[in-house]
Coordinates of C-alpha atoms in Angstrom, one line a residue:
Chain M
X1 CA 6.8 -2.5 -39.9
X2 CA 6.6 -6.0 -38.3
X3 CA 7.7 -7.3 -34.9
X4 CA 10.4 -9.9 -34.6
X5 CA 9.1 -13.4 -33.8
X6 CA 8.1 -14.3 -30.2
X7 CA 6.1 -16.8 -28.3
X8 CA 2.8 -15.7 -26.7
X9 CA 1.1 -17.1 -23.6
X10 CA -2.1 -15.9 -21.9
X11 CA -1.6 -15.9 -18.1
X12 CA -4.5 -17.2 -16.1
X13 CA -3.3 -16.0 -12.7
X14 CA -0.8 -13.4 -11.4
X15 CA 1.3 -16.2 -10.0
X16 CA 1.5 -17.9 -13.4
X17 CA 2.3 -14.6 -15.1
X18 CA 5.1 -13.9 -12.6
X19 CA 6.6 -17.4 -13.0
X20 CA 6.6 -16.9 -16.8
X21 CA 8.1 -13.4 -16.5
X22 CA 11.0 -14.6 -14.3
X23 CA 12.3 -17.3 -16.6
X24 CA 16.1 -17.4 -16.6
X25 CA 17.8 -16.7 -19.9
X26 CA 14.6 -15.6 -21.7
X27 CA 13.7 -12.1 -22.6
X28 CA 10.1 -11.7 -21.4
X29 CA 7.6 -8.9 -21.5
X30 CA 4.1 -8.4 -20.2
X31 CA 1.3 -7.0 -22.4
X32 CA -2.1 -5.7 -21.4
X33 CA -3.5 -3.0 -23.7
X34 CA -0.4 -3.0 -25.9
X35 CA -0.9 0.6 -27.0
X36 CA 2.7 1.5 -26.3
X37 CA 4.3 -2.0 -26.5
X38 CA 2.9 -3.0 -29.9
X39 CA 4.4 0.0 -31.7
X40 CA 7.6 -0.6 -29.8
X41 CA 7.5 -4.3 -31.0
X42 CA 6.7 -3.2 -34.6
X43 CA 9.6 -0.7 -34.5
X44 CA 11.8 -3.5 -32.9
X45 CA 12.8 -1.3 -30.0
X46 CA 11.6 -4.1 -27.8
X47 CA 12.5 -7.7 -28.9
X48 CA 11.1 -10.2 -26.4
X49 CA 11.3 -13.9 -26.8
X50 CA 8.1 -14.5 -24.8
X51 CA 5.1 -12.2 -24.5
X52 CA 2.8 -12.8 -21.5
X53 CA -0.7 -11.5 -21.9
X54 CA -1.9 -10.2 -18.5
X55 CA -4.9 -8.4 -19.9
X56 CA -7.4 -10.9 -18.4
X57 CA -6.1 -11.1 -14.8
X58 CA -9.0 -10.4 -12.4
X59 CA -6.6 -9.3 -9.6
X60 CA -5.6 -6.3 -11.8
X61 CA -9.2 -5.1 -12.2
X62 CA -10.0 -4.3 -8.5
X63 CA -11.5 -0.8 -8.6
X64 CA -13.6 1.1 -6.2
X65 CA -13.9 3.5 -3.2
X66 CA -12.0 2.4 -0.1
X67 CA -11.8 4.0 3.4
X68 CA -8.6 5.7 2.4
X69 CA -9.5 6.9 -1.1
X70 CA -9.8 5.2 -4.5
X71 CA -8.4 1.9 -5.6
X72 CA -7.8 1.7 -9.3
X73 CA -7.0 -1.6 -11.0
X74 CA -4.0 -1.6 -13.3
X75 CA -6.1 -2.8 -16.3
X76 CA -8.4 0.3 -16.1
X77 CA -8.3 1.9 -19.5
X78 CA -7.9 5.7 -20.1
X79 CA -11.4 5.6 -21.7
X80 CA -12.9 4.0 -18.6
X81 CA -11.7 7.0 -16.6
X82 CA -12.6 9.5 -19.3
X83 CA -16.2 8.1 -19.4
X84 CA -16.5 8.3 -15.6
X85 CA -16.6 4.6 -14.9
X86 CA -14.1 5.0 -12.1
X87 CA -15.4 6.7 -8.9
X88 CA -14.1 10.3 -8.7
X89 CA -13.0 11.9 -5.5
X90 CA -10.8 14.5 -7.1
X91 CA -13.1 17.0 -8.7
X92 CA -12.8 15.6 -12.2
X93 CA -8.9 15.8 -12.4
X94 CA -8.4 12.2 -13.5
X95 CA -11.2 12.4 -16.0
X96 CA -9.7 15.6 -17.5
X97 CA -6.2 14.0 -17.7
X98 CA -7.6 10.8 -19.3
X99 CA -9.5 12.7 -22.0
X100 CA -6.2 14.4 -23.0
X101 CA -4.2 11.1 -23.5
X102 CA -3.4 10.4 -27.1
X103 CA -6.6 9.6 -29.1
X104 CA -9.9 7.8 -28.3
X105 CA -8.8 4.6 -30.1
X106 CA -5.7 4.4 -28.0
X107 CA -7.6 5.3 -24.8
X108 CA -10.0 2.4 -25.5
X109 CA -7.3 -0.2 -24.9
X110 CA -4.4 1.7 -23.2
X111 CA -4.2 1.0 -19.4
X112 CA -3.2 3.2 -16.5
X113 CA -1.0 0.3 -15.2
X114 CA 0.8 0.1 -18.6
X115 CA 1.4 3.8 -18.6
X116 CA 3.0 3.7 -15.1
X117 CA 5.0 0.5 -15.8
X118 CA 6.5 2.1 -19.0
X119 CA 7.2 5.4 -17.1
X120 CA 7.6 7.5 -20.2
X121 CA 8.7 10.9 -18.8
X122 CA 6.2 12.7 -21.0
X123 CA 3.2 10.5 -20.2
X124 CA 0.1 11.9 -18.4
X125 CA -0.5 9.4 -15.6
X126 CA 2.9 9.5 -13.8
X127 CA 2.7 13.3 -13.3
X128 CA -1.0 13.1 -12.3
X129 CA -0.7 10.3 -9.8
X130 CA 2.4 11.9 -8.4
X131 CA 0.5 15.2 -7.7
X132 CA -2.3 13.1 -6.1
X133 CA 0.2 11.2 -3.9
X134 CA -0.8 7.7 -5.1
X135 CA 0.7 4.5 -4.0
X136 CA 1.5 1.7 -6.5
X137 CA 0.3 -1.8 -5.5
X138 CA 2.6 -4.5 -6.8
X139 CA 2.4 -8.3 -6.8
X140 CA 5.8 -9.8 -5.8
X141 CA 7.1 -13.3 -5.7
X142 CA 6.1 -13.6 -2.0
X143 CA 2.9 -11.6 -1.8
X144 CA 2.4 -7.9 -2.5
X145 CA 4.1 -4.6 -1.8
X146 CA 3.0 -1.0 -1.9
X147 CA 5.2 2.0 -2.8
X148 CA 4.7 5.7 -3.2
X149 CA 4.7 6.5 -6.9
X150 CA 7.4 9.1 -6.4
X151 CA 9.8 6.3 -5.3
X152 CA 8.4 3.7 -7.8
X153 CA 9.4 5.8 -10.8
X154 CA 13.2 6.1 -10.7
X155 CA 14.0 7.7 -14.0
X156 CA 13.4 7.7 -17.7
X157 CA 11.5 4.5 -18.5
X158 CA 12.9 3.2 -15.2
X159 CA 10.9 1.9 -12.2
X160 CA 11.5 -0.3 -9.2
X161 CA 9.5 -3.2 -10.8
X162 CA 11.5 -6.5 -10.6
X163 CA 11.5 -8.8 -13.6
X164 CA 8.7 -11.0 -12.1
X165 CA 6.7 -8.2 -10.5
X166 CA 3.3 -7.0 -11.8
X167 CA 1.5 -3.8 -11.0
X168 CA -1.9 -4.6 -9.4
X169 CA -3.1 -1.1 -9.3
X170 CA -3.1 2.2 -7.4
X171 CA -4.4 3.6 -4.2
X172 CA -5.1 7.3 -4.5
X173 CA -5.7 9.0 -1.1
X174 CA -8.9 11.0 -0.6
X175 CA -8.7 14.6 0.6
X176 CA -10.4 15.4 3.9
X177 CA -10.7 19.0 3.0
X178 CA -11.9 20.6 -0.2
X179 CA -9.6 19.7 -3.1
X180 CA -8.6 22.0 -6.0
X181 CA -6.5 21.2 -9.0
X182 CA -4.9 22.8 -12.0
X183 CA -3.6 21.2 -15.2
X184 CA -1.7 22.6 -18.2
X185 CA -0.2 20.6 -21.0
X186 CA 1.8 21.8 -24.0
X187 CA 1.7 19.4 -27.0
X188 CA 2.7 20.1 -30.6
X189 CA -0.5 18.5 -31.9
X190 CA -3.4 17.2 -30.0
X191 CA -2.8 13.6 -28.9
X192 CA 0.9 13.8 -28.9
X193 CA 3.2 13.2 -25.9
X194 CA 3.6 16.4 -23.8
X195 CA 6.5 18.8 -24.3
X196 CA 5.6 20.0 -20.9
X197 CA 2.8 19.1 -18.5
X198 CA 2.1 20.3 -15.0
X199 CA -0.4 19.1 -12.5
X200 CA -1.1 20.9 -9.2
X201 CA -3.3 19.7 -6.4
X202 CA -4.3 21.6 -3.3
X203 CA -5.8 19.8 -0.3
X204 CA -7.8 22.2 1.8
X205 CA -6.9 25.8 2.5
X206 CA -4.1 25.0 4.9
X207 CA -1.5 24.9 2.2
X208 CA -1.0 21.2 1.4
X209 CA 0.0 21.7 -2.2
X210 CA 1.7 19.3 -4.6
X211 CA 3.1 20.4 -8.0
X212 CA 4.3 17.8 -10.5
X213 CA 6.0 18.4 -13.8
X214 CA 6.7 16.1 -16.7
X215 CA 7.4 16.2 -20.4
X216 CA 10.8 17.1 -21.8
X217 CA 12.5 16.3 -18.5
X218 CA 14.4 13.1 -17.5
X219 CA 11.4 11.9 -15.4
X220 CA 8.4 13.4 -13.7
X221 CA 9.3 15.5 -10.7
X222 CA 7.5 16.9 -7.6
X223 CA 8.5 20.6 -7.3
X224 CA 8.7 21.5 -3.6
X225 CA 9.6 25.2 -3.8
X226 CA 6.7 26.4 -6.0
X227 CA 4.4 24.1 -4.0
X228 CA 5.4 25.9 -0.8
X229 CA 4.8 29.3 -2.2
X230 CA 1.5 28.5 -3.8
X231 CA 0.4 26.8 -0.6
X232 CA 1.3 30.1 1.3
X233 CA -1.0 32.0 -1.1
X234 CA 1.8 33.8 -2.9
X235 CA 0.4 35.8 -5.8
X236 CA 3.4 37.8 -7.0
X237 CA 4.4 36.4 -10.4
X238 CA 8.0 37.4 -9.9
X239 CA 8.2 35.4 -6.7
X240 CA 6.5 32.4 -8.2
X241 CA 8.9 32.5 -11.2
X242 CA 11.9 32.7 -8.9
X243 CA 10.5 29.7 -7.0
X244 CA 10.0 27.7 -10.2
X245 CA 13.6 28.6 -11.3
X246 CA 14.9 27.0 -8.1
X247 CA 12.9 23.8 -8.7
X248 CA 14.0 23.7 -12.4
X249 CA 17.7 24.0 -11.4
X250 CA 17.2 20.9 -9.3
X251 CA 15.1 18.8 -11.6
X252 CA 16.0 19.9 -15.1
X253 CA 19.5 21.4 -15.0
X254 CA 20.1 20.4 -18.6
X255 CA 17.1 22.5 -19.9
X256 CA 18.0 25.2 -22.4
X257 CA 16.4 28.6 -22.3
X258 CA 13.4 27.5 -24.5
X259 CA 12.6 24.5 -22.3
X260 CA 13.1 26.6 -19.1
X261 CA 10.6 29.2 -20.3
X262 CA 8.2 26.5 -21.5
X263 CA 8.2 24.6 -18.2
X264 CA 7.9 27.9 -16.3
X265 CA 4.9 29.0 -18.2
X266 CA 3.3 25.5 -18.0
X267 CA 3.6 25.5 -14.2
X268 CA 2.3 29.1 -13.9
X269 CA -0.7 28.3 -16.1
X270 CA -1.5 25.2 -14.0
X271 CA -1.4 27.4 -10.9
X272 CA -3.7 29.9 -12.6
X273 CA -6.0 27.1 -13.8
X274 CA -6.4 26.0 -10.2
X275 CA -6.9 29.4 -8.7
X276 CA -9.7 30.2 -11.2
X277 CA -11.7 27.1 -10.1
Chain S
X1 CA 1.5 -20.8 -34.8
X2 CA -1.5 -20.4 -32.6
X3 CA -5.1 -21.1 -33.5
X4 CA -7.4 -18.2 -32.8
X5 CA -11.2 -18.1 -33.1
X6 CA -12.6 -14.7 -33.8
X7 CA -16.2 -13.6 -34.3
X8 CA -15.5 -11.6 -37.5
X9 CA -18.3 -9.4 -38.7
X10 CA -20.8 -11.7 -37.0
X11 CA -19.3 -15.0 -38.3
X12 CA -17.0 -17.4 -36.5
X13 CA -13.5 -17.6 -38.1
X14 CA -10.9 -20.0 -36.8
X15 CA -7.4 -19.6 -38.2
X16 CA -3.7 -20.3 -37.4
X17 CA -1.7 -17.1 -36.9
X18 CA 1.8 -16.2 -35.9
X19 CA 2.0 -14.6 -32.4
X20 CA 3.7 -11.5 -33.9
X21 CA 0.9 -11.1 -36.6
X22 CA -1.1 -7.9 -36.1
X23 CA -4.8 -7.9 -36.4
X24 CA -4.5 -5.7 -39.5
X25 CA -2.3 -8.3 -41.3
X26 CA -4.7 -11.1 -40.1
X27 CA -7.6 -9.3 -41.6
X28 CA -6.0 -8.3 -44.9
X29 CA -3.7 -11.3 -45.6
X30 CA -5.6 -14.3 -44.1
X31 CA -9.2 -13.1 -44.3
X32 CA -8.8 -11.0 -47.5
X33 CA -10.8 -8.1 -45.9
X34 CA -8.9 -5.3 -47.6
X35 CA -11.2 -2.4 -46.5
X36 CA -8.9 -2.1 -43.5
X37 CA -5.9 0.0 -44.9
X38 CA -2.4 0.0 -43.5
X39 CA -0.5 3.3 -43.5
X40 CA 2.0 3.7 -40.8
X41 CA 1.8 0.4 -38.9
X42 CA 2.6 2.0 -35.6
X43 CA -0.6 3.7 -34.5
X44 CA -0.1 7.2 -36.0
X45 CA -2.4 7.3 -39.0
X46 CA -5.5 5.4 -38.1
X47 CA -6.3 4.1 -41.6
X48 CA -6.6 0.6 -40.0
X49 CA -9.4 1.4 -37.5
X50 CA -11.7 -1.5 -36.6
X51 CA -13.9 -2.3 -33.6
X52 CA -12.8 -5.0 -31.2
X53 CA -15.6 -5.9 -28.8
X54 CA -17.4 -2.8 -30.0
X55 CA -14.5 -0.5 -29.1
X56 CA -12.7 1.5 -31.8
X57 CA -9.1 0.5 -32.0
X58 CA -6.2 0.5 -34.5
X59 CA -5.7 -3.0 -35.9
X60 CA -2.0 -2.4 -36.3
X61 CA -1.7 -2.0 -32.5
X62 CA -3.5 -5.3 -31.7
X63 CA -2.0 -8.7 -32.1
X64 CA -4.3 -11.2 -33.8
X65 CA -3.6 -13.7 -31.0
X66 CA -5.0 -11.1 -28.5
X67 CA -8.3 -11.2 -30.3
X68 CA -8.9 -15.0 -29.6
X69 CA -12.4 -15.3 -28.3
X70 CA -13.3 -11.7 -29.1
X71 CA -15.5 -10.0 -31.7
X72 CA -14.0 -7.9 -34.5
X73 CA -15.9 -5.7 -36.9
X74 CA -14.3 -4.2 -40.0
X75 CA -15.8 -1.7 -42.4
X76 CA -17.1 -4.6 -44.5
X77 CA -19.4 -5.5 -41.6
X78 CA -21.1 -2.2 -41.8
X79 CA -22.4 -2.5 -45.4
X80 CA -26.1 -2.4 -44.1
X81 CA -25.5 -0.3 -41.0
X82 CA -27.9 2.7 -40.9
X83 CA -25.4 5.2 -39.5
X84 CA -22.7 4.1 -41.9
X85 CA -25.2 4.5 -44.8
X86 CA -25.8 8.1 -43.8
X87 CA -22.1 8.7 -43.3
X88 CA -21.2 7.3 -46.8
X89 CA -23.8 9.5 -48.4
X90 CA -22.5 12.7 -46.7
X91 CA -18.9 11.8 -47.4
X92 CA -19.9 11.6 -51.1
X93 CA -21.8 14.8 -51.0
X94 CA -19.3 16.8 -49.0
X95 CA -16.3 15.6 -51.1
X96 CA -14.8 14.1 -48.0
X97 CA -12.3 12.0 -49.9
X98 CA -9.9 12.3 -52.8
X99 CA -7.6 9.3 -52.9
X100 CA -9.7 7.4 -50.4
X101 CA -6.9 5.7 -48.6
X102 CA -7.8 7.1 -45.1
X103 CA -11.5 6.8 -45.7
X104 CA -12.2 3.4 -44.1
X105 CA -10.5 4.6 -40.9
X106 CA -12.4 7.9 -41.1
X107 CA -15.7 6.2 -41.5
X108 CA -15.1 3.8 -38.6
X109 CA -14.1 6.7 -36.4
X110 CA -16.9 8.9 -37.6
X111 CA -19.5 6.2 -36.6
X112 CA -17.8 5.9 -33.2
X113 CA -18.0 9.7 -32.7
X114 CA -21.7 9.8 -33.6
X115 CA -22.5 7.0 -31.2
X116 CA -20.7 8.6 -28.3
X117 CA -21.4 12.3 -29.0
X118 CA -24.6 12.6 -31.0
X119 CA -25.0 15.7 -33.2
X120 CA -21.4 16.9 -32.7
X121 CA -20.4 20.4 -33.8
X122 CA -17.4 21.0 -36.1
X123 CA -15.0 21.7 -33.2
X124 CA -16.0 18.4 -31.4
X125 CA -15.5 16.5 -34.6
X126 CA -12.1 18.1 -35.2
X127 CA -10.9 17.2 -31.7
X128 CA -12.2 13.6 -32.1
X129 CA -10.6 13.3 -35.5
X130 CA -7.2 14.6 -34.4
X131 CA -5.8 11.0 -34.4
X132 CA -6.7 10.4 -38.0
X133 CA -4.5 11.5 -40.9
X134 CA -5.7 12.5 -44.3
X135 CA -3.1 13.8 -46.7
X136 CA -5.5 15.0 -49.5
X137 CA -8.6 16.9 -48.3
X138 CA -7.4 19.3 -45.6
X139 CA -10.1 17.7 -43.5
X140 CA -12.7 20.4 -44.2
X141 CA -15.0 18.0 -46.3
X142 CA -14.6 15.2 -43.7
X143 CA -15.6 17.4 -40.8
X144 CA -18.6 18.8 -42.8
X145 CA -19.7 15.3 -43.7
X146 CA -19.6 14.0 -40.1
X147 CA -21.4 17.1 -38.8
X148 CA -24.1 16.8 -41.5
X149 CA -24.4 13.0 -40.9
X150 CA -24.7 13.6 -37.1
X151 CA -27.5 16.2 -37.7
X152 CA -29.4 13.7 -40.0
X153 CA -29.0 10.8 -37.6
X154 CA -30.1 13.0 -34.7
X155 CA -33.2 14.2 -36.6
X156 CA -34.2 10.6 -37.4
X157 CA -33.7 9.3 -33.8
X158 CA -35.1 12.5 -32.3
X159 CA -32.0 13.3 -30.2

């Protein structure tokens, strides 16, 4: 399997990358780790005329603790997070998510920015960052903008990213109170994309709970009903199932009975995972 | 065509490549290093595993142009590597290969596992190998070989 021919340029700055990306009449694409894009090139699902390598841009590497939480550069690899090279304010949630992405060889080069830019509905980072309430930092033609990830991801493989915009990274807010999380993922074989993945985050005992679901759905979703019931300390499984059913009617109306049962049990197990911590 | 300079198994190599050329094709077709095998060419089988800047990666998922100025190590570069010598011996003794097509990728990954997770148990090895496909052995021999090699390397280094 070989890609169709394209030109290749290494961008030295974000501004140069943006001006290359916006070229009229040319199909352009940005590449960093390439762990999703290269297979798509080889399968000729994506056929760019110009490939712009943004893998060396310093502006995309800014990572560290800020007053508000953690800033993660877009070029941070899954392996960097798995190996604890990114500061952790979330009780190991991101490390756990990272270690479950595909295989080590993919994690060595695949980046968190690439995962969000592609917005695969079954990917691990969109659902995780959504549950954590992260903002996406984006370089635009006249500066930079920041957008909640829930608004940034607009659908299956669809984001608000304009042709010449580049993800700089993510701001993930810290929790003032104790944070607990739960995670459950169903995959047909280890390393595969999820059939169903649920992440739940609880900030303090006051009931600020986020539940996010992804996998065989049209895009990752925040589930408000189950979040409210879990936040209120509801323990009855029947009540929780009814709450999940309401959320699934809204976010996955096309799900057949198998998928409905699968997502329901994934969410319940994520809740259980959190409550046993 | 673009000219790339790669530090390949310790030696500088400069070569013209097409931008769409994968590192795997560069290694096999231009450098005639055929230990790197190509199975699926889209990141599923891991027969083409190499190290780029010391990090294990699939050479079918890296463009050769992206390796300009970087170091690449293929299985050929590990002929005299101590851990690889132990792994080769245990692969032989545990019958960890039949046709041998996946073996270069298995050895590259096995070495990476032993460096990151010294003296792994069978379950750890199975988890770490889940991205590698072997269609002959059923993996049992491969897992045994890596566990045994890990124990031997651990004994020698005192881990």
